[in-house]
Each structure stands twice: as structure tokens, then as C-alpha cells.
Tab-separated table of C-alpha atoms in Angstrom:
chain	number	residue	atom	x	y	z
A	1	UNK	CA	4.953	-29.153	-1.627
A	2	UNK	CA	8.469	-28.006	-0.668
A	3	UNK	CA	9.557	-24.446	-0.202
A	4	UNK	CA	11.220	-24.134	-3.134
A	5	UNK	CA	8.476	-25.406	-5.700
A	6	UNK	CA	6.182	-22.548	-4.264
A	7	UNK	CA	8.901	-20.610	-4.692
A	8	UNK	CA	9.144	-20.720	-7.830
A	9	UNK	CA	5.807	-21.205	-8.374
A	10	UNK	CA	5.747	-17.091	-7.604
A	11	UNK	CA	9.196	-16.672	-9.742
A	12	UNK	CA	7.033	-17.222	-12.788
A	13	UNK	CA	4.738	-13.894	-11.636
A	14	UNK	CA	7.841	-11.787	-11.965
A	15	UNK	CA	7.944	-8.618	-13.679
A	16	UNK	CA	4.427	-9.723	-15.106
A	17	UNK	CA	1.946	-6.561	-14.106
A	18	UNK	CA	-1.508	-9.218	-13.805
A	19	UNK	CA	-2.953	-6.769	-11.400
A	20	UNK	CA	-2.992	-4.129	-13.103
A	21	UNK	CA	-3.543	-6.092	-16.447
A	22	UNK	CA	-6.722	-7.096	-14.057
A	23	UNK	CA	-7.836	-4.230	-13.473
A	24	UNK	CA	-7.436	-3.455	-17.060
A	25	UNK	CA	-9.854	-5.708	-17.717
A	26	UNK	CA	-12.291	-4.559	-15.238
A	27	UNK	CA	-12.400	-0.693	-16.341
A	28	UNK	CA	-13.627	-2.195	-20.128
A	29	UNK	CA	-16.095	-3.679	-18.426
A	30	UNK	CA	-17.136	-1.013	-16.353
A	31	UNK	CA	-17.195	1.153	-19.626
A	32	UNK	CA	-19.220	-1.701	-21.295
A	33	UNK	CA	-21.618	-1.015	-18.569
A	34	UNK	CA	-21.638	2.557	-18.749
A	35	UNK	CA	-21.797	2.497	-22.692
A	36	UNK	CA	-23.451	-1.069	-23.196
A	37	UNK	CA	-23.176	-0.917	-27.182
A	38	UNK	CA	-26.371	-3.030	-28.063
A	39	UNK	CA	-25.854	-5.700	-25.051
A	40	UNK	CA	-27.695	-4.314	-22.157
A	41	UNK	CA	-27.496	-7.820	-21.155
A	42	UNK	CA	-23.869	-8.046	-20.485
A	43	UNK	CA	-24.291	-4.833	-19.424
A	44	UNK	CA	-26.855	-5.735	-16.591
A	45	UNK	CA	-24.988	-9.240	-15.529
A	46	UNK	CA	-21.613	-7.607	-14.935
A	47	UNK	CA	-22.900	-4.729	-12.536
A	48	UNK	CA	-24.427	-7.264	-10.795
A	49	UNK	CA	-21.537	-9.175	-10.991
A	50	UNK	CA	-19.311	-5.775	-9.820
A	51	UNK	CA	-21.482	-5.419	-6.931
A	52	UNK	CA	-21.259	-8.232	-5.262
A	53	UNK	CA	-17.265	-8.210	-5.960
A	54	UNK	CA	-17.494	-5.277	-3.583
A	55	UNK	CA	-19.929	-7.744	-1.642
A	56	UNK	CA	-17.363	-10.304	-1.265
A	57	UNK	CA	-14.218	-7.961	-1.439
A	58	UNK	CA	-12.107	-9.789	-3.676
A	59	UNK	CA	-9.340	-8.470	-6.113
A	60	UNK	CA	-9.750	-7.846	-9.745
A	61	UNK	CA	-7.880	-10.869	-10.953
A	62	UNK	CA	-9.687	-13.211	-8.781
A	63	UNK	CA	-12.389	-11.372	-10.438
A	64	UNK	CA	-11.362	-11.877	-14.048
A	65	UNK	CA	-10.378	-15.346	-13.234
A	66	UNK	CA	-13.679	-16.125	-12.268
A	67	UNK	CA	-15.085	-14.707	-14.990
A	68	UNK	CA	-13.674	-15.576	-18.019
A	69	UNK	CA	-15.654	-16.825	-20.077
A	70	UNK	CA	-18.501	-14.241	-19.699
A	71	UNK	CA	-16.152	-11.901	-19.883
A	72	UNK	CA	-14.746	-13.627	-23.603
A	73	UNK	CA	-18.439	-14.314	-24.946
A	74	UNK	CA	-19.417	-10.208	-24.083
A	75	UNK	CA	-15.876	-9.096	-25.706
A	76	UNK	CA	-16.538	-10.777	-28.414
A	77	UNK	CA	-20.309	-10.075	-28.902
A	78	UNK	CA	-18.974	-6.354	-28.662
A	79	UNK	CA	-16.102	-7.399	-31.299
A	80	UNK	CA	-13.167	-5.694	-29.108
A	81	UNK	CA	-10.517	-7.421	-29.996
A	82	UNK	CA	-7.971	-5.600	-27.840
A	83	UNK	CA	-10.086	-6.071	-24.488
A	84	UNK	CA	-9.713	-10.228	-25.750
A	85	UNK	CA	-6.649	-10.097	-26.130
A	86	UNK	CA	-5.656	-8.150	-22.834
A	87	UNK	CA	-7.954	-11.049	-21.619
A	88	UNK	CA	-6.095	-13.913	-23.419
A	89	UNK	CA	-2.832	-11.910	-21.836
A	90	UNK	CA	-4.145	-12.048	-18.344
A	91	UNK	CA	-5.402	-15.632	-19.032
A	92	UNK	CA	-2.545	-16.881	-20.091
A	93	UNK	CA	0.244	-15.434	-16.946
A	94	UNK	CA	-1.873	-14.673	-14.618
A	95	UNK	CA	-4.603	-17.371	-14.173
């Protein structure tokens, strides 16, 4: 892989708030852990995953990327359209 190819990849992220938006997704997950909205299964699942995230010292963007399908499922079950849209944006722009 040439240096030019590597540089182009990172330019595509210029101006995108990938870390900030991923942190917003994680904050929404934390909200649903303390306010499960009827879905204690997801609250318990993500509580354990966030503990694991901390133990492994991974950032929010890595965590969101590795949990996309489960996060989508939780947001859909909770009918949180704005969180779903934010997650979709993170996936399309940053993952």
C-alpha cells in the first residue's frame, strides 16, 4: 500500500466528528442502562459490554463499530429513531 493511499483514507474523515458521535451513541446506551424502557435484557447486555470495553481500554468508536448490530437492535426495540439515525451516521461515515 502506498503512502498516498493511506493519506487519502484519513482525509476522508476530515471534518467528521467520528469520536464525538460515537460517544453520543455510547451515552445513549448508558442512558438506556439506567432507564431500560422495558428492555432489561439490553440494559444487562450493554452494562457487561461497557465493563469489558473499559477493561480492554478501547475507545467509543471501536466499541460502537464492534457492536453495531446489537446497538441497532436495541434502538429499534426501544423505537428510538434519533439514536438509530445517529448510529447509522456513525456507521456510514466512520466505520
